[in-house]
PDB file of C-alpha atoms in Angstrom:
ATOM      1  CA  UNK A   1     -31.493 -55.412  48.426  1.00 56.00           C
ATOM      2  CA  UNK A   2     -27.601 -54.802  47.709  1.00 72.00           C
ATOM      3  CA  UNK A   3     -28.414 -51.469  45.930  1.00 81.00           C
ATOM      4  CA  UNK A   4     -31.492 -50.265  47.476  1.00 87.00           C
ATOM      5  CA  UNK A   5     -29.595 -48.370  50.509  1.00 85.00           C
ATOM      6  CA  UNK A   6     -27.690 -46.048  47.840  1.00 89.00           C
ATOM      7  CA  UNK A   7     -30.917 -45.318  46.280  1.00 91.00           C
ATOM      8  CA  UNK A   8     -32.430 -44.173  49.394  1.00 90.00           C
ATOM      9  CA  UNK A   9     -29.427 -42.675  50.915  1.00 88.00           C
ATOM     10  CA  UNK A  10     -27.846 -43.380  54.292  1.00 87.00           C
ATOM     11  CA  UNK A  11     -26.163 -41.000  56.895  1.00 86.00           C
ATOM     12  CA  UNK A  12     -23.016 -42.228  58.273  1.00 86.00           C
ATOM     13  CA  UNK A  13     -21.228 -39.990  60.771  1.00 84.00           C
ATOM     14  CA  UNK A  14     -20.919 -36.589  58.824  1.00 86.00           C
ATOM     15  CA  UNK A  15     -21.401 -38.201  55.500  1.00 89.00           C
ATOM     16  CA  UNK A  16     -24.506 -38.492  53.421  1.00 87.00           C
ATOM     17  CA  UNK A  17     -24.313 -41.132  50.875  1.00 91.00           C
ATOM     18  CA  UNK A  18     -26.865 -41.396  48.197  1.00 91.00           C
ATOM     19  CA  UNK A  19     -26.969 -41.730  44.401  1.00 92.00           C
ATOM     20  CA  UNK A  20     -26.888 -38.490  42.463  1.00 92.00           C
ATOM     21  CA  UNK A  21     -29.891 -39.928  40.241  1.00 95.00           C
ATOM     22  CA  UNK A  22     -31.285 -42.761  41.933  1.00 95.00           C
ATOM     23  CA  UNK A  23     -33.551 -44.171  39.151  1.00 96.00           C
ATOM     24  CA  UNK A  24     -30.640 -44.134  36.798  1.00 96.00           C
ATOM     25  CA  UNK A  25     -28.506 -45.775  39.348  1.00 95.00           C
ATOM     26  CA  UNK A  26     -31.244 -48.338  40.514  1.00 97.00           C
ATOM     27  CA  UNK A  27     -32.685 -49.410  37.255  1.00 97.00           C
ATOM     28  CA  UNK A  28     -30.436 -47.839  34.378  1.00 97.00           C
ATOM     29  CA  UNK A  29     -27.107 -48.186  32.610  1.00 96.00           C
ATOM     30  CA  UNK A  30     -24.729 -46.950  33.555  1.00 95.00           C
ATOM     31  CA  UNK A  31     -25.701 -48.079  37.158  1.00 96.00           C
ATOM     32  CA  UNK A  32     -26.790 -51.467  38.595  1.00 96.00           C
ATOM     33  CA  UNK A  33     -30.123 -51.764  36.736  1.00 96.00           C
ATOM     34  CA  UNK A  34     -28.259 -54.956  34.931  1.00 97.00           C
ATOM     35  CA  UNK A  35     -29.086 -56.952  38.205  1.00 97.00           C
ATOM     36  CA  UNK A  36     -32.812 -56.660  37.207  1.00 97.00           C
ATOM     37  CA  UNK A  37     -32.015 -58.804  33.881  1.00 97.00           C
ATOM     38  CA  UNK A  38     -32.776 -62.235  32.928  1.00 96.00           C
ATOM     39  CA  UNK A  39     -29.079 -62.926  31.756  1.00 97.00           C
ATOM     40  CA  UNK A  40     -27.833 -61.373  35.022  1.00 98.00           C
ATOM     41  CA  UNK A  41     -29.970 -64.195  36.913  1.00 97.00           C
ATOM     42  CA  UNK A  42     -28.253 -67.065  34.666  1.00 97.00           C
ATOM     43  CA  UNK A  43     -24.929 -65.686  35.197  1.00 98.00           C
ATOM     44  CA  UNK A  44     -25.068 -65.743  38.896  1.00 98.00           C
ATOM     45  CA  UNK A  45     -26.929 -68.975  39.028  1.00 98.00           C
ATOM     46  CA  UNK A  46     -24.355 -70.819  36.947  1.00 98.00           C
ATOM     47  CA  UNK A  47     -21.557 -69.342  39.489  1.00 98.00           C
ATOM     48  CA  UNK A  48     -24.224 -70.466  42.342  1.00 97.00           C
ATOM     49  CA  UNK A  49     -24.145 -73.868  40.652  1.00 97.00           C
ATOM     50  CA  UNK A  50     -20.142 -73.978  39.949  1.00 97.00           C
ATOM     51  CA  UNK A  51     -19.103 -72.793  43.693  1.00 97.00           C
ATOM     52  CA  UNK A  52     -21.991 -74.446  45.917  1.00 94.00           C
ATOM     53  CA  UNK A  53     -22.310 -77.597  43.453  1.00 93.00           C
ATOM     54  CA  UNK A  54     -26.066 -77.342  44.254  1.00 94.00           C
ATOM     55  CA  UNK A  55     -28.104 -77.320  41.180  1.00 94.00           C
ATOM     56  CA  UNK A  56     -31.094 -76.930  43.508  1.00 94.00           C
ATOM     57  CA  UNK A  57     -29.644 -73.680  44.904  1.00 96.00           C
ATOM     58  CA  UNK A  58     -28.852 -72.450  41.452  1.00 97.00           C
ATOM     59  CA  UNK A  59     -32.295 -72.990  40.004  1.00 97.00           C
ATOM     60  CA  UNK A  60     -33.864 -71.526  43.211  1.00 96.00           C
ATOM     61  CA  UNK A  61     -31.775 -68.653  42.743  1.00 97.00           C
ATOM     62  CA  UNK A  62     -32.423 -68.156  39.283  1.00 97.00           C
ATOM     63  CA  UNK A  63     -36.275 -68.496  40.000  1.00 97.00           C
ATOM     64  CA  UNK A  64     -36.161 -65.811  42.763  1.00 96.00           C
ATOM     65  CA  UNK A  65     -34.137 -63.356  40.607  1.00 97.00           C
ATOM     66  CA  UNK A  66     -36.081 -63.672  37.545  1.00 97.00           C
ATOM     67  CA  UNK A  67     -39.416 -63.394  39.580  1.00 96.00           C
ATOM     68  CA  UNK A  68     -38.124 -60.301  41.094  1.00 96.00           C
ATOM     69  CA  UNK A  69     -36.817 -58.550  37.651  1.00 97.00           C
ATOM     70  CA  UNK A  70     -39.980 -59.628  35.983  1.00 97.00           C
ATOM     71  CA  UNK A  71     -42.272 -58.215  38.836  1.00 97.00           C
ATOM     72  CA  UNK A  72     -40.324 -54.972  38.646  1.00 97.00           C
ATOM     73  CA  UNK A  73     -41.564 -54.480  35.082  1.00 97.00           C
ATOM     74  CA  UNK A  74     -45.012 -53.762  36.651  1.00 98.00           C
ATOM     75  CA  UNK A  75     -43.923 -50.306  37.846  1.00 98.00           C
ATOM     76  CA  UNK A  76     -43.520 -47.054  35.905  1.00 98.00           C
ATOM     77  CA  UNK A  77     -39.810 -47.509  35.518  1.00 98.00           C
ATOM     78  CA  UNK A  78     -39.554 -51.082  34.507  1.00 98.00           C
ATOM     79  CA  UNK A  79     -36.434 -53.364  34.081  1.00 98.00           C
ATOM     80  CA  UNK A  80     -33.646 -53.805  31.429  1.00 98.00           C
ATOM     81  CA  UNK A  81     -35.127 -57.184  31.215  1.00 97.00           C
ATOM     82  CA  UNK A  82     -33.175 -58.136  27.986  1.00 97.00           C
ATOM     83  CA  UNK A  83     -29.883 -56.433  29.199  1.00 97.00           C
ATOM     84  CA  UNK A  84     -27.385 -55.714  27.337  1.00 96.00           C
ATOM     85  CA  UNK A  85     -30.095 -54.277  25.301  1.00 96.00           C
ATOM     86  CA  UNK A  86     -30.921 -51.350  27.423  1.00 96.00           C
ATOM     87  CA  UNK A  87     -34.497 -50.483  26.823  1.00 97.00           C
ATOM     88  CA  UNK A  88     -36.758 -50.478  29.970  1.00 98.00           C
ATOM     89  CA  UNK A  89     -39.504 -53.096  29.699  1.00 97.00           C
ATOM     90  CA  UNK A  90     -42.376 -51.609  31.851  1.00 97.00           C
ATOM     91  CA  UNK A  91     -46.152 -51.911  32.291  1.00 97.00           C
ATOM     92  CA  UNK A  92     -46.475 -48.762  34.310  1.00 97.00           C
ATOM     93  CA  UNK A  93     -49.140 -50.459  36.643  1.00 98.00           C
ATOM     94  CA  UNK A  94     -47.752 -48.859  39.901  1.00 98.00           C
ATOM     95  CA  UNK A  95     -45.817 -45.789  40.486  1.00 98.00           C
ATOM     96  CA  UNK A  96     -42.134 -45.887  40.873  1.00 98.00           C
ATOM     97  CA  UNK A  97     -40.978 -43.701  43.793  1.00 97.00           C
ATOM     98  CA  UNK A  98     -37.793 -44.988  44.813  1.00 96.00           C
ATOM     99  CA  UNK A  99     -36.175 -41.447  44.206  1.00 95.00           C
ATOM    100  CA  UNK A 100     -38.338 -39.910  46.793  1.00 95.00           C
ATOM    101  CA  UNK A 101     -36.796 -41.571  49.960  1.00 93.00           C
ATOM    102  CA  UNK A 102     -37.614 -44.910  51.760  1.00 92.00           C
ATOM    103  CA  UNK A 103     -40.677 -43.515  53.693  1.00 94.00           C
ATOM    104  CA  UNK A 104     -42.512 -41.983  50.744  1.00 96.00           C
ATOM    105  CA  UNK A 105     -41.514 -45.212  48.473  1.00 97.00           C
ATOM    106  CA  UNK A 106     -43.158 -47.299  51.180  1.00 97.00           C
ATOM    107  CA  UNK A 107     -46.245 -45.173  51.596  1.00 97.00           C
ATOM    108  CA  UNK A 108     -46.783 -45.035  47.808  1.00 98.00           C
ATOM    109  CA  UNK A 109     -46.160 -48.848  47.177  1.00 98.00           C
ATOM    110  CA  UNK A 110     -48.530 -49.787  49.915  1.00 98.00           C
ATOM    111  CA  UNK A 111     -51.275 -47.332  48.753  1.00 98.00           C
ATOM    112  CA  UNK A 112     -51.298 -48.578  45.002  1.00 98.00           C
ATOM    113  CA  UNK A 113     -51.571 -51.518  42.569  1.00 98.00           C
ATOM    114  CA  UNK A 114     -48.025 -52.771  43.843  1.00 97.00           C
ATOM    115  CA  UNK A 115     -49.166 -53.233  47.301  1.00 97.00           C
ATOM    116  CA  UNK A 116     -52.532 -55.244  45.882  1.00 97.00           C
ATOM    117  CA  UNK A 117     -50.050 -57.254  43.604  1.00 97.00           C
ATOM    118  CA  UNK A 118     -48.046 -58.448  46.836  1.00 97.00           C
ATOM    119  CA  UNK A 119     -51.433 -59.443  48.426  1.00 97.00           C
ATOM    120  CA  UNK A 120     -52.087 -61.833  45.490  1.00 97.00           C
ATOM    121  CA  UNK A 121     -49.207 -63.724  46.609  1.00 96.00           C
ATOM    122  CA  UNK A 122     -50.052 -63.649  50.120  1.00 97.00           C
ATOM    123  CA  UNK A 123     -53.467 -65.211  49.202  1.00 97.00           C
ATOM    124  CA  UNK A 124     -51.960 -67.701  47.036  1.00 96.00           C
ATOM    125  CA  UNK A 125     -49.506 -68.783  50.058  1.00 96.00           C
ATOM    126  CA  UNK A 126     -52.585 -68.886  52.284  1.00 95.00           C
ATOM    127  CA  UNK A 127     -54.509 -71.202  49.825  1.00 94.00           C
ATOM    128  CA  UNK A 128     -51.109 -73.346  49.634  1.00 95.00           C
ATOM    129  CA  UNK A 129     -51.008 -73.618  53.380  1.00 96.00           C
ATOM    130  CA  UNK A 130     -49.891 -77.225  53.340  1.00 96.00           C
ATOM    131  CA  UNK A 131     -46.414 -76.475  52.069  1.00 97.00           C
ATOM    132  CA  UNK A 132     -45.924 -74.852  55.600  1.00 97.00           C
ATOM    133  CA  UNK A 133     -46.971 -77.919  57.441  1.00 97.00           C
ATOM    134  CA  UNK A 134     -44.323 -79.991  59.254  1.00 97.00           C
ATOM    135  CA  UNK A 135     -44.995 -83.224  57.421  1.00 96.00           C
ATOM    136  CA  UNK A 136     -44.550 -81.317  54.065  1.00 97.00           C
ATOM    137  CA  UNK A 137     -41.332 -79.915  55.191  1.00 98.00           C
ATOM    138  CA  UNK A 138     -40.052 -83.327  56.455  1.00 97.00           C
ATOM    139  CA  UNK A 139     -41.214 -84.998  53.170  1.00 97.00           C
ATOM    140  CA  UNK A 140     -40.573 -82.881  50.359  1.00 97.00           C
ATOM    141  CA  UNK A 141     -38.049 -80.154  51.562  1.00 96.00           C
ATOM    142  CA  UNK A 142     -35.752 -81.428  53.964  1.00 97.00           C
ATOM    143  CA  UNK A 143     -35.154 -84.404  51.773  1.00 96.00           C
ATOM    144  CA  UNK A 144     -34.785 -82.304  48.540  1.00 94.00           C
ATOM    145  CA  UNK A 145     -31.714 -80.279  49.699  1.00 94.00           C
ATOM    146  CA  UNK A 146     -28.448 -81.492  51.562  1.00 92.00           C
ATOM    147  CA  UNK A 147     -28.300 -77.917  53.287  1.00 94.00           C
ATOM    148  CA  UNK A 148     -31.055 -79.304  55.680  1.00 96.00           C
ATOM    149  CA  UNK A 149     -29.150 -82.497  56.699  1.00 96.00           C
ATOM    150  CA  UNK A 150     -26.125 -80.681  57.244  1.00 96.00           C
ATOM    151  CA  UNK A 151     -27.766 -77.786  59.336  1.00 97.00           C
ATOM    152  CA  UNK A 152     -29.595 -80.484  61.286  1.00 97.00           C
ATOM    153  CA  UNK A 153     -26.155 -81.320  62.655  1.00 97.00           C
ATOM    154  CA  UNK A 154     -26.214 -77.826  64.670  1.00 96.00           C
ATOM    155  CA  UNK A 155     -29.974 -77.160  64.970  1.00 95.00           C
ATOM    156  CA  UNK A 156     -32.937 -79.432  65.674  1.00 95.00           C
ATOM    157  CA  UNK A 157     -35.508 -79.952  62.862  1.00 96.00           C
ATOM    158  CA  UNK A 158     -37.805 -78.000  64.837  1.00 96.00           C
ATOM    159  CA  UNK A 159     -35.516 -74.885  64.468  1.00 97.00           C
ATOM    160  CA  UNK A 160     -34.966 -75.561  60.795  1.00 98.00           C
ATOM    161  CA  UNK A 161     -38.925 -75.699  60.276  1.00 98.00           C
ATOM    162  CA  UNK A 162     -39.269 -72.399  62.015  1.00 97.00           C
ATOM    163  CA  UNK A 163     -36.304 -70.987  59.672  1.00 97.00           C
ATOM    164  CA  UNK A 164     -38.178 -72.418  56.722  1.00 97.00           C
ATOM    165  CA  UNK A 165     -41.537 -70.801  57.697  1.00 98.00           C
ATOM    166  CA  UNK A 166     -39.521 -67.296  58.034  1.00 97.00           C
ATOM    167  CA  UNK A 167     -39.898 -66.453  54.582  1.00 95.00           C
ATOM    168  CA  UNK A 168     -43.771 -66.393  54.519  1.00 97.00           C
ATOM    169  CA  UNK A 169     -44.053 -65.106  58.103  1.00 97.00           C
ATOM    170  CA  UNK A 170     -41.382 -62.123  57.066  1.00 97.00           C
ATOM    171  CA  UNK A 171     -43.427 -61.501  53.738  1.00 97.00           C
ATOM    172  CA  UNK A 172     -46.954 -61.584  55.317  1.00 97.00           C
ATOM    173  CA  UNK A 173     -46.286 -59.683  58.474  1.00 97.00           C
ATOM    174  CA  UNK A 174     -44.170 -56.710  56.752  1.00 96.00           C
ATOM    175  CA  UNK A 175     -46.959 -56.284  54.174  1.00 98.00           C
ATOM    176  CA  UNK A 176     -49.549 -56.152  57.040  1.00 97.00           C
ATOM    177  CA  UNK A 177     -47.147 -53.876  58.938  1.00 97.00           C
ATOM    178  CA  UNK A 178     -46.348 -51.285  56.290  1.00 97.00           C
ATOM    179  CA  UNK A 179     -50.040 -51.310  55.094  1.00 97.00           C
ATOM    180  CA  UNK A 180     -51.049 -50.225  58.586  1.00 97.00           C
ATOM    181  CA  UNK A 181     -48.255 -47.778  59.205  1.00 97.00           C
ATOM    182  CA  UNK A 182     -49.294 -46.198  55.718  1.00 97.00           C
ATOM    183  CA  UNK A 183     -53.201 -46.187  56.095  1.00 98.00           C
ATOM    184  CA  UNK A 184     -53.864 -46.247  59.875  1.00 97.00           C
ATOM    185  CA  UNK A 185     -51.016 -44.299  61.506  1.00 97.00           C
ATOM    186  CA  UNK A 186     -50.382 -41.970  58.700  1.00 97.00           C
ATOM    187  CA  UNK A 187     -53.426 -41.911  56.459  1.00 96.00           C
ATOM    188  CA  UNK A 188     -51.812 -41.766  53.113  1.00 98.00           C
ATOM    189  CA  UNK A 189     -54.758 -42.053  50.465  1.00 98.00           C
ATOM    190  CA  UNK A 190     -55.257 -45.298  48.696  1.00 98.00           C
ATOM    191  CA  UNK A 191     -55.263 -44.849  44.735  1.00 98.00           C
ATOM    192  CA  UNK A 192     -55.563 -48.409  42.809  1.00 98.00           C
ATOM    193  CA  UNK A 193     -55.745 -46.930  39.781  1.00 98.00           C
ATOM    194  CA  UNK A 194     -53.376 -47.989  36.886  1.00 98.00           C
ATOM    195  CA  UNK A 195     -49.994 -46.201  37.392  1.00 97.00           C
ATOM    196  CA  UNK A 196     -50.908 -45.241  40.861  1.00 96.00           C
ATOM    197  CA  UNK A 197     -50.751 -43.754  43.478  1.00 98.00           C
ATOM    198  CA  UNK A 198     -50.837 -40.548  41.415  1.00 98.00           C
ATOM    199  CA  UNK A 199     -50.455 -38.214  44.523  1.00 98.00           C
ATOM    200  CA  UNK A 200     -46.597 -39.299  44.650  1.00 98.00           C
ATOM    201  CA  UNK A 201     -44.058 -37.836  42.053  1.00 97.00           C
ATOM    202  CA  UNK A 202     -43.609 -40.970  40.249  1.00 98.00           C
ATOM    203  CA  UNK A 203     -40.537 -41.518  37.736  1.00 98.00           C
ATOM    204  CA  UNK A 204     -40.932 -42.724  34.206  1.00 98.00           C
ATOM    205  CA  UNK A 205     -39.359 -44.610  31.441  1.00 97.00           C
ATOM    206  CA  UNK A 206     -40.083 -43.638  27.848  1.00 96.00           C
ATOM    207  CA  UNK A 207     -42.622 -45.645  25.791  1.00 95.00           C
ATOM    208  CA  UNK A 208     -41.100 -48.170  23.333  1.00 95.00           C
ATOM    209  CA  UNK A 209     -41.081 -47.375  19.870  1.00 96.00           C
ATOM    210  CA  UNK A 210     -42.591 -49.743  17.319  1.00 97.00           C
ATOM    211  CA  UNK A 211     -39.268 -51.540  16.316  1.00 97.00           C
ATOM    212  CA  UNK A 212     -38.705 -52.013  20.145  1.00 96.00           C
ATOM    213  CA  UNK A 213     -41.958 -53.766  20.552  1.00 96.00           C
ATOM    214  CA  UNK A 214     -41.035 -56.016  17.676  1.00 97.00           C
ATOM    215  CA  UNK A 215     -37.625 -56.766  18.986  1.00 96.00           C
ATOM    216  CA  UNK A 216     -39.084 -57.607  22.469  1.00 95.00           C
ATOM    217  CA  UNK A 217     -41.791 -59.847  20.501  1.00 96.00           C
ATOM    218  CA  UNK A 218     -38.988 -61.546  18.743  1.00 96.00           C
ATOM    219  CA  UNK A 219     -36.988 -62.242  21.915  1.00 94.00           C
ATOM    220  CA  UNK A 220     -40.034 -63.501  23.797  1.00 94.00           C
ATOM    221  CA  UNK A 221     -40.885 -65.862  20.705  1.00 96.00           C
ATOM    222  CA  UNK A 222     -37.446 -66.990  20.614  1.00 95.00           C
ATOM    223  CA  UNK A 223     -37.300 -67.994  24.507  1.00 92.00           C
ATOM    224  CA  UNK A 224     -40.901 -69.633  24.113  1.00 95.00           C
ATOM    225  CA  UNK A 225     -39.567 -71.603  20.826  1.00 96.00           C
ATOM    226  CA  UNK A 226     -36.488 -72.633  22.841  1.00 95.00           C
ATOM    227  CA  UNK A 227     -38.226 -73.723  26.048  1.00 93.00           C
ATOM    228  CA  UNK A 228     -40.788 -75.706  23.892  1.00 95.00           C
ATOM    229  CA  UNK A 229     -38.089 -77.282  21.812  1.00 95.00           C
ATOM    230  CA  UNK A 230     -36.099 -78.366  24.920  1.00 93.00           C
ATOM    231  CA  UNK A 231     -39.359 -79.781  26.516  1.00 92.00           C
ATOM    232  CA  UNK A 232     -39.768 -81.973  23.238  1.00 93.00           C
ATOM    233  CA  UNK A 233     -36.237 -83.247  23.245  1.00 93.00           C
ATOM    234  CA  UNK A 234     -36.468 -84.059  26.944  1.00 89.00           C
ATOM    235  CA  UNK A 235     -39.723 -85.956  26.318  1.00 90.00           C
ATOM    236  CA  UNK A 236     -38.138 -88.237  23.740  1.00 87.00           C
ATOM    237  CA  UNK A 237     -35.170 -88.987  25.921  1.00 83.00           C
ATOM    238  CA  UNK A 238     -37.281 -90.059  29.063  1.00 77.00           C
ATOM    239  CA  UNK A 239     -38.880 -93.324  28.395  1.00 69.00           C
ATOM    240  CA  UNK A 240     -42.646 -93.625  28.879  1.00 62.00           C
ATOM    241  CA  UNK A 241     -44.344 -95.856  31.228  1.00 61.00           C
ATOM    242  CA  UNK A 242     -44.920 -98.464  28.412  1.00 63.00           C
ATOM    243  CA  UNK A 243     -41.217 -98.454  27.201  1.00 60.00           C
ATOM    244  CA  UNK A 244     -39.814-101.816  27.154  1.00 61.00           C
ATOM    245  CA  UNK A 245     -36.123-102.398  28.309  1.00 60.00           C
ATOM    246  CA  UNK A 246     -33.588-103.229  25.341  1.00 58.00           C
ATOM    247  CA  UNK A 247     -32.623-106.811  25.543  1.00 55.00           C
TER     248      UNK A 247
ATOM    249  CA  UNK B   1     -71.355 -77.835  44.226  1.00 65.00           C
ATOM    250  CA  UNK B   2     -67.955 -79.479  45.150  1.00 67.00           C
ATOM    251  CA  UNK B   3     -65.381 -77.310  46.752  1.00 65.00           C
ATOM    252  CA  UNK B   4     -61.909 -77.353  45.068  1.00 65.00           C
ATOM    253  CA  UNK B   5     -59.416 -79.383  46.932  1.00 63.00           C
ATOM    254  CA  UNK B   6     -57.601 -76.517  48.463  1.00 62.00           C
ATOM    255  CA  UNK B   7     -61.012 -75.210  50.004  1.00 64.00           C
ATOM    256  CA  UNK B   8     -62.053 -78.860  51.184  1.00 70.00           C
ATOM    257  CA  UNK B   9     -58.657 -79.472  52.869  1.00 78.00           C
ATOM    258  CA  UNK B  10     -59.019 -78.083  56.591  1.00 88.00           C
ATOM    259  CA  UNK B  11     -56.099 -78.057  58.822  1.00 92.00           C
ATOM    260  CA  UNK B  12     -56.013 -80.350  62.139  1.00 94.00           C
ATOM    261  CA  UNK B  13     -56.792 -78.810  65.678  1.00 95.00           C
ATOM    262  CA  UNK B  14     -52.915 -79.313  66.056  1.00 95.00           C
ATOM    263  CA  UNK B  15     -52.042 -77.484  63.096  1.00 95.00           C
ATOM    264  CA  UNK B  16     -54.552 -74.757  64.074  1.00 96.00           C
ATOM    265  CA  UNK B  17     -52.735 -74.359  67.452  1.00 95.00           C
ATOM    266  CA  UNK B  18     -49.214 -74.032  65.776  1.00 95.00           C
ATOM    267  CA  UNK B  19     -50.932 -71.250  63.412  1.00 96.00           C
ATOM    268  CA  UNK B  20     -52.197 -69.547  66.453  1.00 96.00           C
ATOM    269  CA  UNK B  21     -48.803 -69.455  68.023  1.00 95.00           C
ATOM    270  CA  UNK B  22     -47.291 -67.808  64.575  1.00 97.00           C
ATOM    271  CA  UNK B  23     -49.980 -65.572  64.514  1.00 97.00           C
ATOM    272  CA  UNK B  24     -49.186 -64.298  68.082  1.00 97.00           C
ATOM    273  CA  UNK B  25     -45.844 -63.706  67.032  1.00 97.00           C
ATOM    274  CA  UNK B  26     -46.761 -61.908  63.829  1.00 97.00           C
ATOM    275  CA  UNK B  27     -49.145 -59.480  65.866  1.00 97.00           C
ATOM    276  CA  UNK B  28     -46.069 -58.550  67.973  1.00 97.00           C
ATOM    277  CA  UNK B  29     -43.764 -58.225  65.074  1.00 96.00           C
ATOM    278  CA  UNK B  30     -46.470 -56.284  63.237  1.00 97.00           C
ATOM    279  CA  UNK B  31     -46.918 -53.906  66.357  1.00 97.00           C
ATOM    280  CA  UNK B  32     -43.446 -53.304  66.985  1.00 96.00           C
ATOM    281  CA  UNK B  33     -42.724 -52.564  63.081  1.00 96.00           C
ATOM    282  CA  UNK B  34     -45.730 -49.987  62.731  1.00 95.00           C
ATOM    283  CA  UNK B  35     -43.879 -47.984  65.281  1.00 94.00           C
ATOM    284  CA  UNK B  36     -40.382 -48.854  64.461  1.00 93.00           C
ATOM    285  CA  UNK B  37     -40.331 -49.400  60.671  1.00 92.00           C
ATOM    286  CA  UNK B  38     -36.499 -50.133  60.682  1.00 89.00           C
ATOM    287  CA  UNK B  39     -37.718 -53.697  62.213  1.00 88.00           C
ATOM    288  CA  UNK B  40     -39.216 -54.420  59.036  1.00 88.00           C
ATOM    289  CA  UNK B  41     -36.588 -53.956  56.730  1.00 85.00           C
ATOM    290  CA  UNK B  42     -34.467 -56.859  56.894  1.00 89.00           C
ATOM    291  CA  UNK B  43     -35.436 -60.444  55.971  1.00 91.00           C
ATOM    292  CA  UNK B  44     -32.687 -61.722  58.396  1.00 93.00           C
ATOM    293  CA  UNK B  45     -33.980 -59.801  61.334  1.00 94.00           C
ATOM    294  CA  UNK B  46     -37.509 -61.209  60.618  1.00 95.00           C
ATOM    295  CA  UNK B  47     -35.915 -64.715  60.413  1.00 96.00           C
ATOM    296  CA  UNK B  48     -34.085 -64.059  63.671  1.00 96.00           C
ATOM    297  CA  UNK B  49     -37.062 -62.592  65.396  1.00 97.00           C
ATOM    298  CA  UNK B  50     -39.029 -65.656  64.458  1.00 97.00           C
ATOM    299  CA  UNK B  51     -36.420 -68.203  65.515  1.00 97.00           C
ATOM    300  CA  UNK B  52     -36.332 -66.440  68.807  1.00 97.00           C
ATOM    301  CA  UNK B  53     -39.690 -66.557  69.624  1.00 96.00           C
ATOM    302  CA  UNK B  54     -41.019 -69.736  67.958  1.00 96.00           C
ATOM    303  CA  UNK B  55     -38.258 -71.820  68.911  1.00 95.00           C
ATOM    304  CA  UNK B  56     -35.563 -70.628  71.208  1.00 95.00           C
ATOM    305  CA  UNK B  57     -38.074 -69.058  73.792  1.00 94.00           C
ATOM    306  CA  UNK B  58     -40.280 -72.183  73.811  1.00 92.00           C
ATOM    307  CA  UNK B  59     -37.295 -74.520  74.178  1.00 91.00           C
ATOM    308  CA  UNK B  60     -35.893 -72.482  76.812  1.00 92.00           C
ATOM    309  CA  UNK B  61     -38.961 -72.678  78.906  1.00 92.00           C
ATOM    310  CA  UNK B  62     -39.515 -76.412  78.231  1.00 90.00           C
ATOM    311  CA  UNK B  63     -36.277 -76.914  79.589  1.00 90.00           C
ATOM    312  CA  UNK B  64     -36.915 -74.758  82.798  1.00 89.00           C
ATOM    313  CA  UNK B  65     -40.303 -76.259  83.591  1.00 85.00           C
TER     314      UNK B  65
END
């Protein structure tokens, strides 16, 4: 969100502001590609925790940023997920077309597997419709974060509920709107094949070498091992339901 | 065959009425967005729009009548 305007370019007065190499700027190093890494998420989450004092906000940011960085490995450029290691992890499932400008990028994204991936999350949200109800908001969301009680001093609970629902409303509505724009108003062709749509000039990252694959596998294995060990340690610390209080 | 919980749970009539209101708001947002795509770019614009049509306007109307 903070870097896309410079990828697409903007026109202010007589000035055209646009990255000379949009792909390098957006996903590379040098560039702001490090913002799509796991480490960046951790660093910013720690800063959020320190300055807001809220672990909920910090963890929420971390989940959102990791979801973004991991989702973007789905395209043909991918992300430097393990920055400062600067290789691009990419699955190549849908075309990266940011360098073509906002309009063509949107048309391509909502014509290929990327748009379908968005739709998967919308369907998942619809199946989980109860999380959008007033009772769920009041019982689970409102009570979990002091932000809501503080905001309730200035706005009614109904207004806060509408604000809470806005994320799903926005995500779903913009998906429908861009899809209609691309396929009803402009008739861009669908191409749901792997790496599609192939009618757009997609940017690509180099394929990983054998040793790089081994390195990625080692990092993933280390992360899984640390997560599993942490879980075991936490399980030992927490007393079970049959635990007896020491006398 | 027994359906999974998420399929068995049905929204109440009141919840469906609330959903209908949001669906109308979404239809307007989508219609404007299709012809003026800048409207679709910002989550803040989306949230402001929803607060306007799903809270401020109904609250204002209720106060008037």
